[in-house]
Amino acid sequence: MKGFLVLLGLLVVQCTGQHLHVKHAPSYIVFQQQSSDTPVKSGDLHKVLAGPLGLEKSNPIIQSKSLLKKPKANVLITIATHKDQQLNFDALKIIPVDWTDSNVDVEHMMNNVESKFVAPVTLDIVSTPAYFNVKTATSMFQDLPSSLSSARERLIENNSFMVRIGKKLHTSPLNSSRSCDGDLLAEMKILDEVIAVLKKNSASLDTKAPDLLSFTLSGLKCVVDKYGVNSIEAREAKDIVIKHLNTVTEDLKAIYHDNVMVVLLTVPNVEGVQVRKTRSLMQAAEPSNQVDYSKLNLEIDWDQDFPAAFNIVLWIMIILAITVFFVAYGIWNMNPNLESILYRVPQDELAKKIN
């Protein structure tokens, strides 16, 4: 399963196969008629999502009726699914998609938003069978799990999202100790934690800048591929995803006072999805390559004797400055007739002049 959450105008789109499903949108958002014979190319999806924000002027499929109203948050959830699996989301609009480019250019939209607005809330979470990545420029998300394994540990400690959708972890056909099962449940847990963070920092969301969150999830496809489309595990996984995303949508509507757009996109794979190149608060510093400065004909930058040399030069300068000051002060205030050997007149010569 793959989820892209773009907090900016929260639009939830339902997907069956390769479709963009709008699950929720503000009342001022309108949709153009789209024929099933002319699907939207995956390379143009970022333009479709940017339309409600006023960032796309070339006849967008989704746009705002008012120039003065824009969604405060835009949430896109991209889900990798099996080709024979149908996800029946309640959607305001279903837009067919031609999944040709195997990626959604969310990076372009995020860069566009960051260039036009001050400090928007952004988040990009990518979960694929090959890697897991969390990148954000917003400090509020720094406590999110940095790996699926850490998300699994939190799932064991607190599985509140299962309780909220009427499920129990210990009675579910899915076993969190198995790789695919655990990945799916961990992805759902991460979504739940993002919602918790947004609720906790709701006051900081009251800005003019639209918010962007991106999540990519692949756990659902992994479960279906492992157990089969008609297996009890696959049916349970599908039920958990649908119910949890419904709950997430309601939470986002409450956080953003209904001024949010939530979008769901189902795709056959996520291997080609682009990862947004942003600085991660949870990304470990990459070790730099060691350079042999001896081959560069450069002076060294540091030596262990530098502190001693610095103190010697510093205190000598201070002592010399004090010495010069007092010598100059003494010369300025001395009496030439009584103290200076340079200006003192011998007594015999003084007597001759007087006579």
mmCIF file of C-alpha atoms in Angstrom:
data_model
loop_
_atom_site.group_PDB
_atom_site.id
_atom_site.type_symbol
_atom_site.label_atom_id
_atom_site.label_comp_id
_atom_site.label_asym_id
_atom_site.label_seq_id
_atom_site.Cartn_x
_atom_site.Cartn_y
_atom_site.Cartn_z
ATOM 1 C CA MET A 1 0.000 0.000 0.000
ATOM 2 C CA LYS A 2 1.300 3.378 -0.809
ATOM 3 C CA GLY A 3 0.133 6.654 0.594
ATOM 4 C CA PHE A 4 0.947 10.187 -0.359
ATOM 5 C CA LEU A 5 -0.301 12.808 2.095
ATOM 6 C CA VAL A 6 -0.132 16.360 0.810
ATOM 7 C CA LEU A 7 -1.393 18.817 3.459
ATOM 8 C CA LEU A 8 -2.419 21.849 1.511
ATOM 9 C CA GLY A 9 -5.980 21.511 0.457
ATOM 10 C CA LEU A 10 -7.172 18.243 1.847
ATOM 11 C CA LEU A 11 -8.832 16.217 -0.907
ATOM 12 C CA VAL A 12 -9.418 12.520 -0.464
ATOM 13 C CA VAL A 13 -9.661 10.606 -3.686
ATOM 14 C CA GLN A 14 -10.816 7.000 -3.922
ATOM 15 C CA CYS A 15 -9.027 4.691 -6.284
ATOM 16 C CA THR A 16 -10.046 1.437 -7.903
ATOM 17 C CA GLY A 17 -7.309 0.102 -10.108
ATOM 18 C CA GLN A 18 -5.713 3.187 -11.588
ATOM 19 C CA HIS A 19 -8.085 5.929 -10.500
ATOM 20 C CA LEU A 20 -7.927 9.107 -8.510
ATOM 21 C CA HIS A 21 -10.763 9.175 -5.976
ATOM 22 C CA VAL A 22 -11.769 12.383 -4.225
ATOM 23 C CA LYS A 23 -12.966 11.400 -0.774
ATOM 24 C CA HIS A 24 -13.443 14.884 0.647
ATOM 25 C CA ALA A 25 -13.195 18.434 -0.637
ATOM 26 C CA PRO A 26 -14.493 21.818 0.569
ATOM 27 C CA SER A 27 -17.857 22.923 -0.833
ATOM 28 C CA TYR A 28 -16.255 25.559 -3.077
ATOM 29 C CA ILE A 29 -14.196 22.937 -4.977
ATOM 30 C CA VAL A 30 -15.602 21.983 -8.388
ATOM 31 C CA PHE A 31 -14.739 19.156 -10.766
ATOM 32 C CA GLN A 32 -14.704 19.141 -14.527
ATOM 33 C CA GLN A 33 -16.250 16.249 -16.393
ATOM 34 C CA GLN A 34 -13.630 13.690 -17.319
ATOM 35 C CA SER A 35 -14.318 10.912 -19.817
ATOM 36 C CA SER A 36 -13.078 7.417 -19.047
ATOM 37 C CA ASP A 37 -11.658 7.358 -22.574
ATOM 38 C CA THR A 38 -9.334 10.257 -21.767
ATOM 39 C CA PRO A 39 -7.660 9.389 -18.442
ATOM 40 C CA VAL A 40 -5.266 11.740 -16.695
ATOM 41 C CA LYS A 41 -1.639 10.804 -17.237
ATOM 42 C CA SER A 42 0.266 10.093 -14.054
ATOM 43 C CA GLY A 43 2.817 12.710 -15.071
ATOM 44 C CA ASP A 44 0.072 15.364 -14.928
ATOM 45 C CA LEU A 45 -1.359 14.419 -11.527
ATOM 46 C CA HIS A 46 0.669 17.108 -9.755
ATOM 47 C CA LYS A 47 -1.130 19.676 -11.936
ATOM 48 C CA VAL A 48 -4.511 18.208 -10.996
ATOM 49 C CA LEU A 49 -3.652 18.436 -7.285
ATOM 50 C CA ALA A 50 -2.226 21.951 -7.625
ATOM 51 C CA GLY A 51 -5.388 23.275 -9.310
ATOM 52 C CA PRO A 52 -7.395 23.920 -6.097
ATOM 53 C CA LEU A 53 -4.433 25.856 -4.699
ATOM 54 C CA GLY A 54 -4.391 28.242 -7.647
ATOM 55 C CA LEU A 55 -0.945 27.032 -8.689
ATOM 56 C CA GLU A 56 -2.094 25.554 -12.002
ATOM 57 C CA LYS A 57 -3.710 27.849 -14.572
ATOM 58 C CA SER A 58 -3.967 25.488 -17.553
ATOM 59 C CA ASN A 59 -7.609 24.407 -17.208
ATOM 60 C CA PRO A 60 -7.272 22.199 -14.101
ATOM 61 C CA ILE A 61 -9.702 19.324 -13.573
ATOM 62 C CA ILE A 62 -10.100 20.222 -9.884
ATOM 63 C CA GLN A 63 -10.325 23.919 -9.023
ATOM 64 C CA SER A 64 -11.856 26.440 -6.652
ATOM 65 C CA LYS A 65 -14.951 28.445 -7.585
ATOM 66 C CA SER A 66 -13.646 31.438 -5.652
ATOM 67 C CA LEU A 67 -10.348 33.253 -6.156
ATOM 68 C CA LEU A 68 -10.368 34.100 -2.446
ATOM 69 C CA LYS A 69 -10.805 30.536 -1.172
ATOM 70 C CA LYS A 70 -8.214 27.786 -1.226
ATOM 71 C CA PRO A 71 -7.911 24.577 0.808
ATOM 72 C CA LYS A 72 -5.742 24.968 3.880
ATOM 73 C CA ALA A 73 -4.407 21.455 3.424
ATOM 74 C CA ASN A 74 -4.117 18.972 0.575
ATOM 75 C CA VAL A 75 -3.693 15.287 1.415
ATOM 76 C CA LEU A 76 -2.814 12.739 -1.246
ATOM 77 C CA ILE A 77 -2.620 9.059 -0.276
ATOM 78 C CA THR A 78 -1.150 6.818 -2.966
ATOM 79 C CA ILE A 79 -1.807 3.111 -2.386
ATOM 80 C CA ALA A 80 -0.120 0.228 -4.169
ATOM 81 C CA THR A 81 -2.685 -2.507 -4.774
ATOM 82 C CA HIS A 82 -2.975 -5.865 -6.505
ATOM 83 C CA LYS A 83 -4.419 -5.713 -10.018
ATOM 84 C CA ASP A 84 -7.367 -7.934 -9.024
ATOM 85 C CA GLN A 85 -8.181 -6.083 -5.799
ATOM 86 C CA GLN A 86 -10.893 -3.431 -5.625
ATOM 87 C CA LEU A 87 -10.903 -0.736 -2.934
ATOM 88 C CA ASN A 88 -14.411 0.621 -2.503
ATOM 89 C CA PHE A 89 -13.943 4.089 -1.029
ATOM 90 C CA ASP A 90 -16.771 6.618 -0.794
ATOM 91 C CA ALA A 91 -15.713 9.280 -3.274
ATOM 92 C CA LEU A 92 -17.045 12.647 -4.401
ATOM 93 C CA LYS A 93 -15.336 12.206 -7.759
ATOM 94 C CA ILE A 94 -13.490 9.377 -9.514
ATOM 95 C CA ILE A 95 -10.918 10.344 -12.132
ATOM 96 C CA PRO A 96 -9.360 7.648 -14.341
ATOM 97 C CA VAL A 97 -5.567 7.638 -14.399
ATOM 98 C CA ASP A 98 -3.130 6.351 -17.000
ATOM 99 C CA TRP A 99 -0.259 5.071 -14.853
ATOM 100 C CA THR A 100 2.459 5.490 -17.471
ATOM 101 C CA ASP A 101 5.212 7.399 -15.687
ATOM 102 C CA SER A 102 5.040 5.270 -12.513
ATOM 103 C CA ASN A 103 5.308 8.352 -10.285
ATOM 104 C CA VAL A 104 3.498 11.457 -9.111
ATOM 105 C CA ASP A 105 5.599 14.604 -9.293
ATOM 106 C CA VAL A 106 4.735 15.751 -5.785
ATOM 107 C CA GLU A 107 8.186 17.303 -5.506
ATOM 108 C CA HIS A 108 7.280 19.852 -8.176
ATOM 109 C CA MET A 109 4.131 20.877 -6.308
ATOM 110 C CA MET A 110 5.914 21.078 -2.944
ATOM 111 C CA ASN A 111 8.697 23.231 -4.380
ATOM 112 C CA ASN A 112 6.075 25.437 -6.009
ATOM 113 C CA VAL A 113 4.238 25.895 -2.701
ATOM 114 C CA GLU A 114 7.434 26.579 -0.728
ATOM 115 C CA SER A 115 8.513 29.207 -3.258
ATOM 116 C CA LYS A 116 5.226 31.118 -2.961
ATOM 117 C CA PHE A 117 4.295 30.719 0.720
ATOM 118 C CA VAL A 118 6.134 31.195 3.999
ATOM 119 C CA ALA A 119 6.879 28.077 6.072
ATOM 120 C CA PRO A 120 4.206 25.628 4.900
ATOM 121 C CA VAL A 121 3.923 22.384 6.869
ATOM 122 C CA THR A 122 5.390 19.614 4.710
ATOM 123 C CA LEU A 123 5.932 15.899 5.202
ATOM 124 C CA ASP A 124 7.048 13.136 2.849
ATOM 125 C CA ILE A 125 6.890 9.500 4.004
ATOM 126 C CA VAL A 126 7.785 6.734 1.570
ATOM 127 C CA SER A 127 7.306 3.063 2.479
ATOM 128 C CA THR A 128 8.237 0.478 -0.149
ATOM 129 C CA PRO A 129 9.527 -3.100 0.050
ATOM 130 C CA ALA A 130 13.022 -1.767 -0.658
ATOM 131 C CA TYR A 131 13.263 1.160 1.770
ATOM 132 C CA PHE A 132 11.499 3.438 4.246
ATOM 133 C CA ASN A 133 12.108 7.166 4.293
ATOM 134 C CA VAL A 134 10.789 10.094 6.333
ATOM 135 C CA LYS A 135 11.667 13.589 5.173
ATOM 136 C CA THR A 136 10.314 16.864 6.490
ATOM 137 C CA ALA A 137 11.291 20.488 6.911
ATOM 138 C CA THR A 138 8.900 20.878 9.843
ATOM 139 C CA SER A 139 10.155 20.305 13.391
ATOM 140 C CA MET A 140 6.786 19.088 14.707
ATOM 141 C CA PHE A 141 7.308 15.735 12.953
ATOM 142 C CA GLN A 142 10.754 14.982 14.359
ATOM 143 C CA ASP A 143 9.398 12.363 16.799
ATOM 144 C CA LEU A 144 7.793 10.212 14.110
ATOM 145 C CA PRO A 145 9.187 6.675 13.660
ATOM 146 C CA SER A 146 12.289 6.691 11.479
ATOM 147 C CA SER A 147 11.809 3.079 10.329
ATOM 148 C CA LEU A 148 9.086 0.458 9.991
ATOM 149 C CA SER A 149 10.685 -1.575 12.782
ATOM 150 C CA SER A 150 10.354 1.310 15.234
ATOM 151 C CA ALA A 151 6.749 1.804 14.090
ATOM 152 C CA ARG A 152 6.090 -1.878 14.820
ATOM 153 C CA GLU A 153 7.428 -1.437 18.344
ATOM 154 C CA ARG A 154 5.064 1.476 18.892
ATOM 155 C CA LEU A 155 2.249 -0.656 17.509
ATOM 156 C CA ILE A 156 2.878 -3.226 20.245
ATOM 157 C CA GLU A 157 2.952 -0.508 22.895
ATOM 158 C CA ASN A 158 -0.162 1.264 21.658
ATOM 159 C CA ASN A 159 -2.517 0.029 18.930
ATOM 160 C CA SER A 160 -5.175 2.683 19.452
ATOM 161 C CA PHE A 161 -5.904 2.996 15.724
ATOM 162 C CA MET A 162 -7.107 -0.638 15.688
ATOM 163 C CA VAL A 163 -9.473 0.106 18.561
ATOM 164 C CA ARG A 164 -10.830 3.193 16.815
ATOM 165 C CA ILE A 165 -11.827 1.184 13.746
ATOM 166 C CA GLY A 166 -13.358 -1.595 15.841
ATOM 167 C CA LYS A 167 -10.512 -4.098 15.470
ATOM 168 C CA LYS A 168 -8.364 -5.987 17.970
ATOM 169 C CA LEU A 169 -4.766 -6.771 17.186
ATOM 170 C CA HIS A 170 -4.657 -10.070 19.068
ATOM 171 C CA THR A 171 -7.754 -11.428 17.281
ATOM 172 C CA SER A 172 -6.904 -10.159 13.789
ATOM 173 C CA PRO A 173 -5.839 -12.655 11.080
ATOM 174 C CA LEU A 174 -2.873 -10.372 10.474
ATOM 175 C CA ASN A 175 0.201 -11.120 12.568
ATOM 176 C CA SER A 176 2.419 -8.105 13.260
ATOM 177 C CA SER A 177 5.447 -10.409 13.624
ATOM 178 C CA ARG A 178 5.253 -11.324 9.925
ATOM 179 C CA SER A 179 6.983 -9.008 7.501
ATOM 180 C CA CYS A 180 4.097 -7.994 5.211
ATOM 181 C CA ASP A 181 1.482 -7.965 7.986
ATOM 182 C CA GLY A 182 3.725 -5.915 10.221
ATOM 183 C CA ASP A 183 4.560 -3.441 7.449
ATOM 184 C CA LEU A 184 0.895 -2.787 6.724
ATOM 185 C CA LEU A 185 -0.006 -2.291 10.393
ATOM 186 C CA ALA A 186 3.085 -0.102 10.916
ATOM 187 C CA GLU A 187 2.054 2.125 7.993
ATOM 188 C CA MET A 188 -1.406 2.529 9.486
ATOM 189 C CA LYS A 189 0.195 3.346 12.831
ATOM 190 C CA ILE A 190 2.350 6.044 11.230
ATOM 191 C CA LEU A 191 -0.725 7.663 9.690
ATOM 192 C CA ASP A 192 -2.329 7.609 13.124
ATOM 193 C CA GLU A 193 0.725 9.283 14.673
ATOM 194 C CA VAL A 194 0.743 12.002 12.023
ATOM 195 C CA ILE A 195 -2.869 12.791 12.907
ATOM 196 C CA ALA A 196 -1.931 12.883 16.598
ATOM 197 C CA VAL A 197 0.905 15.341 15.859
ATOM 198 C CA LEU A 198 -1.408 17.600 13.856
ATOM 199 C CA LYS A 199 -3.967 17.609 16.665
ATOM 200 C CA LYS A 200 -1.289 18.445 19.220
ATOM 201 C CA ASN A 201 0.056 21.330 17.103
ATOM 202 C CA SER A 202 -3.255 22.580 15.741
ATOM 203 C CA ALA A 203 -2.511 26.136 16.893
ATOM 204 C CA SER A 204 0.604 26.317 14.674
ATOM 205 C CA LEU A 205 -1.446 25.275 11.644
ATOM 206 C CA ASP A 206 -3.425 28.516 11.711
ATOM 207 C CA THR A 207 -1.386 30.233 8.997
ATOM 208 C CA LYS A 208 -1.953 31.513 5.477
ATOM 209 C CA ALA A 209 0.378 28.932 3.943
ATOM 210 C CA PRO A 210 -1.163 25.695 2.648
ATOM 211 C CA ASP A 211 0.120 22.499 4.262
ATOM 212 C CA LEU A 212 1.617 19.583 2.338
ATOM 213 C CA LEU A 213 2.043 16.007 3.562
ATOM 214 C CA SER A 214 3.104 13.091 1.384
ATOM 215 C CA PHE A 215 2.815 9.408 2.320
ATOM 216 C CA THR A 216 3.698 6.414 0.140
ATOM 217 C CA LEU A 217 2.491 3.035 1.449
ATOM 218 C CA SER A 218 2.926 -0.450 -0.018
ATOM 219 C CA GLY A 219 1.902 -2.795 2.800
ATOM 220 C CA LEU A 220 -1.490 -3.717 1.332
ATOM 221 C CA LYS A 221 -0.023 -4.992 -1.936
ATOM 222 C CA CYS A 222 2.559 -7.004 -0.016
ATOM 223 C CA VAL A 223 -0.151 -8.751 2.003
ATOM 224 C CA VAL A 224 -2.261 -9.555 -1.082
ATOM 225 C CA ASP A 225 0.744 -10.801 -3.053
ATOM 226 C CA LYS A 226 1.742 -13.066 -0.166
ATOM 227 C CA TYR A 227 -1.629 -14.578 0.785
ATOM 228 C CA GLY A 228 -3.743 -14.115 -2.353
ATOM 229 C CA VAL A 229 -6.602 -11.791 -3.233
ATOM 230 C CA ASN A 230 -9.333 -14.005 -1.747
ATOM 231 C CA SER A 231 -7.463 -14.941 1.442
ATOM 232 C CA ILE A 232 -8.785 -14.002 4.862
ATOM 233 C CA GLU A 233 -5.623 -11.965 5.457
ATOM 234 C CA ALA A 234 -6.161 -9.958 2.266
ATOM 235 C CA ARG A 235 -9.797 -9.264 3.151
ATOM 236 C CA GLU A 236 -8.805 -8.183 6.667
ATOM 237 C CA ALA A 237 -6.054 -5.929 5.310
ATOM 238 C CA LYS A 238 -8.457 -4.317 2.858
ATOM 239 C CA ASP A 239 -11.023 -3.738 5.595
ATOM 240 C CA ILE A 240 -8.416 -2.164 7.896
ATOM 241 C CA VAL A 241 -7.170 0.171 5.169
ATOM 242 C CA ILE A 242 -10.635 1.366 4.153
ATOM 243 C CA LYS A 243 -11.859 1.906 7.715
ATOM 244 C CA HIS A 244 -8.649 3.572 8.865
ATOM 245 C CA LEU A 245 -8.523 5.960 5.896
ATOM 246 C CA ASN A 246 -12.155 6.868 6.572
ATOM 247 C CA THR A 247 -11.182 7.680 10.160
ATOM 248 C CA VAL A 248 -8.140 9.661 9.017
ATOM 249 C CA THR A 249 -10.348 11.690 6.676
ATOM 250 C CA GLU A 250 -12.757 12.586 9.470
ATOM 251 C CA ASP A 251 -9.845 13.581 11.709
ATOM 252 C CA LEU A 252 -8.386 15.827 9.017
ATOM 253 C CA LYS A 253 -11.767 17.463 8.445
ATOM 254 C CA ALA A 254 -11.942 18.256 12.168
ATOM 255 C CA ILE A 255 -8.349 19.548 12.362
ATOM 256 C CA TYR A 256 -8.746 21.879 9.381
ATOM 257 C CA HIS A 257 -12.372 22.781 10.021
ATOM 258 C CA ASP A 258 -13.520 21.076 6.819
ATOM 259 C CA ASN A 259 -11.201 23.268 4.735
ATOM 260 C CA VAL A 260 -9.170 20.313 3.566
ATOM 261 C CA MET A 261 -8.871 18.175 0.464
ATOM 262 C CA VAL A 262 -8.244 14.424 0.819
ATOM 263 C CA VAL A 263 -7.185 12.378 -2.209
ATOM 264 C CA LEU A 264 -6.581 8.626 -2.598
ATOM 265 C CA LEU A 265 -4.688 7.222 -5.549
ATOM 266 C CA THR A 266 -4.403 3.483 -6.183
ATOM 267 C CA VAL A 267 -1.553 2.329 -8.388
ATOM 268 C CA PRO A 268 -0.198 -1.061 -9.484
ATOM 269 C CA ASN A 269 3.308 -0.416 -8.132
ATOM 270 C CA VAL A 270 5.414 2.137 -6.305
ATOM 271 C CA GLU A 271 8.901 1.177 -7.393
ATOM 272 C CA GLY A 272 9.241 4.184 -9.672
ATOM 273 C CA VAL A 273 7.819 6.811 -7.349
ATOM 274 C CA GLN A 274 10.070 9.794 -6.939
ATOM 275 C CA VAL A 275 11.357 10.560 -3.485
ATOM 276 C CA ARG A 276 11.396 14.232 -2.627
ATOM 277 C CA LYS A 277 14.904 15.558 -2.081
ATOM 278 C CA THR A 278 14.493 17.555 1.150
ATOM 279 C CA ARG A 279 16.517 17.726 4.300
ATOM 280 C CA SER A 280 15.289 15.204 6.825
ATOM 281 C CA LEU A 281 15.129 15.969 10.540
ATOM 282 C CA MET A 282 15.489 12.239 11.224
ATOM 283 C CA GLN A 283 18.117 11.501 8.587
ATOM 284 C CA ALA A 284 21.534 10.497 9.925
ATOM 285 C CA ALA A 285 24.442 12.578 8.746
ATOM 286 C CA GLU A 286 26.232 10.906 5.878
ATOM 287 C CA PRO A 287 29.924 10.247 6.514
ATOM 288 C CA SER A 288 32.087 12.505 4.388
ATOM 289 C CA ASN A 289 34.926 11.114 2.326
ATOM 290 C CA GLN A 290 38.347 11.644 3.846
ATOM 291 C CA VAL A 291 40.608 13.923 1.789
ATOM 292 C CA ASP A 292 44.395 13.675 1.798
ATOM 293 C CA TYR A 293 45.301 17.349 2.276
ATOM 294 C CA SER A 294 49.025 16.589 1.979
ATOM 295 C CA LYS A 295 48.513 16.177 -1.769
ATOM 296 C CA LEU A 296 46.766 19.535 -2.175
ATOM 297 C CA ASN A 297 49.774 21.748 -1.296
ATOM 298 C CA LEU A 298 47.726 23.572 1.354
ATOM 299 C CA GLU A 299 48.613 24.746 4.833
ATOM 300 C CA ILE A 300 47.048 22.763 7.645
ATOM 301 C CA ASP A 301 43.894 24.164 9.260
ATOM 302 C CA TRP A 302 44.679 23.035 12.807
ATOM 303 C CA ASP A 303 47.621 22.131 15.016
ATOM 304 C CA GLN A 304 47.759 21.084 18.650
ATOM 305 C CA ASP A 305 50.154 23.972 19.415
ATOM 306 C CA PHE A 306 47.753 26.623 18.113
ATOM 307 C CA PRO A 307 46.154 27.312 21.562
ATOM 308 C CA ALA A 308 49.544 27.834 23.220
ATOM 309 C CA ALA A 309 50.767 30.088 20.424
ATOM 310 C CA PHE A 310 47.559 32.095 20.555
ATOM 311 C CA ASN A 311 47.876 32.696 24.317
ATOM 312 C CA ILE A 312 51.556 33.669 24.045
ATOM 313 C CA VAL A 313 50.853 36.250 21.340
ATOM 314 C CA LEU A 314 47.722 37.526 23.089
ATOM 315 C CA TRP A 315 49.313 38.163 26.503
ATOM 316 C CA ILE A 316 52.487 39.644 25.062
ATOM 317 C CA MET A 317 50.373 42.143 23.136
ATOM 318 C CA ILE A 318 48.364 42.955 26.264
ATOM 319 C CA ILE A 319 51.530 43.476 28.376
ATOM 320 C CA LEU A 320 53.144 45.644 25.699
ATOM 321 C CA ALA A 321 49.988 47.743 25.357
ATOM 322 C CA ILE A 322 49.824 48.330 29.141
ATOM 323 C CA THR A 323 53.538 49.159 29.264
ATOM 324 C CA VAL A 324 53.294 51.693 26.447
ATOM 325 C CA PHE A 325 50.272 53.303 28.089
ATOM 326 C CA PHE A 326 51.966 53.853 31.460
ATOM 327 C CA VAL A 327 55.241 55.031 29.881
ATOM 328 C CA ALA A 328 53.381 57.548 27.757
ATOM 329 C CA TYR A 329 51.327 58.659 30.755
ATOM 330 C CA GLY A 330 54.454 59.151 32.883
ATOM 331 C CA ILE A 331 56.275 61.139 30.216
ATOM 332 C CA TRP A 332 53.263 63.359 29.646
ATOM 333 C CA ASN A 333 52.913 64.295 33.311
ATOM 334 C CA MET A 334 56.552 64.613 34.454
ATOM 335 C CA ASN A 335 58.244 67.923 35.414
ATOM 336 C CA PRO A 336 61.128 68.525 32.972
ATOM 337 C CA ASN A 337 63.080 70.725 35.438
ATOM 338 C CA LEU A 338 63.073 68.219 38.264
ATOM 339 C CA GLU A 339 62.735 64.798 36.703
ATOM 340 C CA SER A 340 64.024 64.845 33.145
ATOM 341 C CA ILE A 341 67.704 64.459 32.471
ATOM 342 C CA LEU A 342 67.072 65.696 28.986
ATOM 343 C CA TYR A 343 65.831 69.111 29.975
ATOM 344 C CA ARG A 344 67.609 69.620 33.334
ATOM 345 C CA VAL A 345 70.026 72.632 33.239
ATOM 346 C CA PRO A 346 73.317 72.253 35.210
ATOM 347 C CA GLN A 347 73.517 74.537 38.290
ATOM 348 C CA ASP A 348 76.747 76.262 37.229
ATOM 349 C CA GLU A 349 75.372 77.244 33.858
ATOM 350 C CA LEU A 350 72.167 78.428 35.514
ATOM 351 C CA ALA A 351 74.204 80.655 37.869
ATOM 352 C CA LYS A 352 76.212 82.158 35.000
ATOM 353 C CA LYS A 353 73.040 83.100 33.152
ATOM 354 C CA ILE A 354 71.611 84.716 36.263
ATOM 355 C CA ASN A 355 74.744 86.801 36.805
#
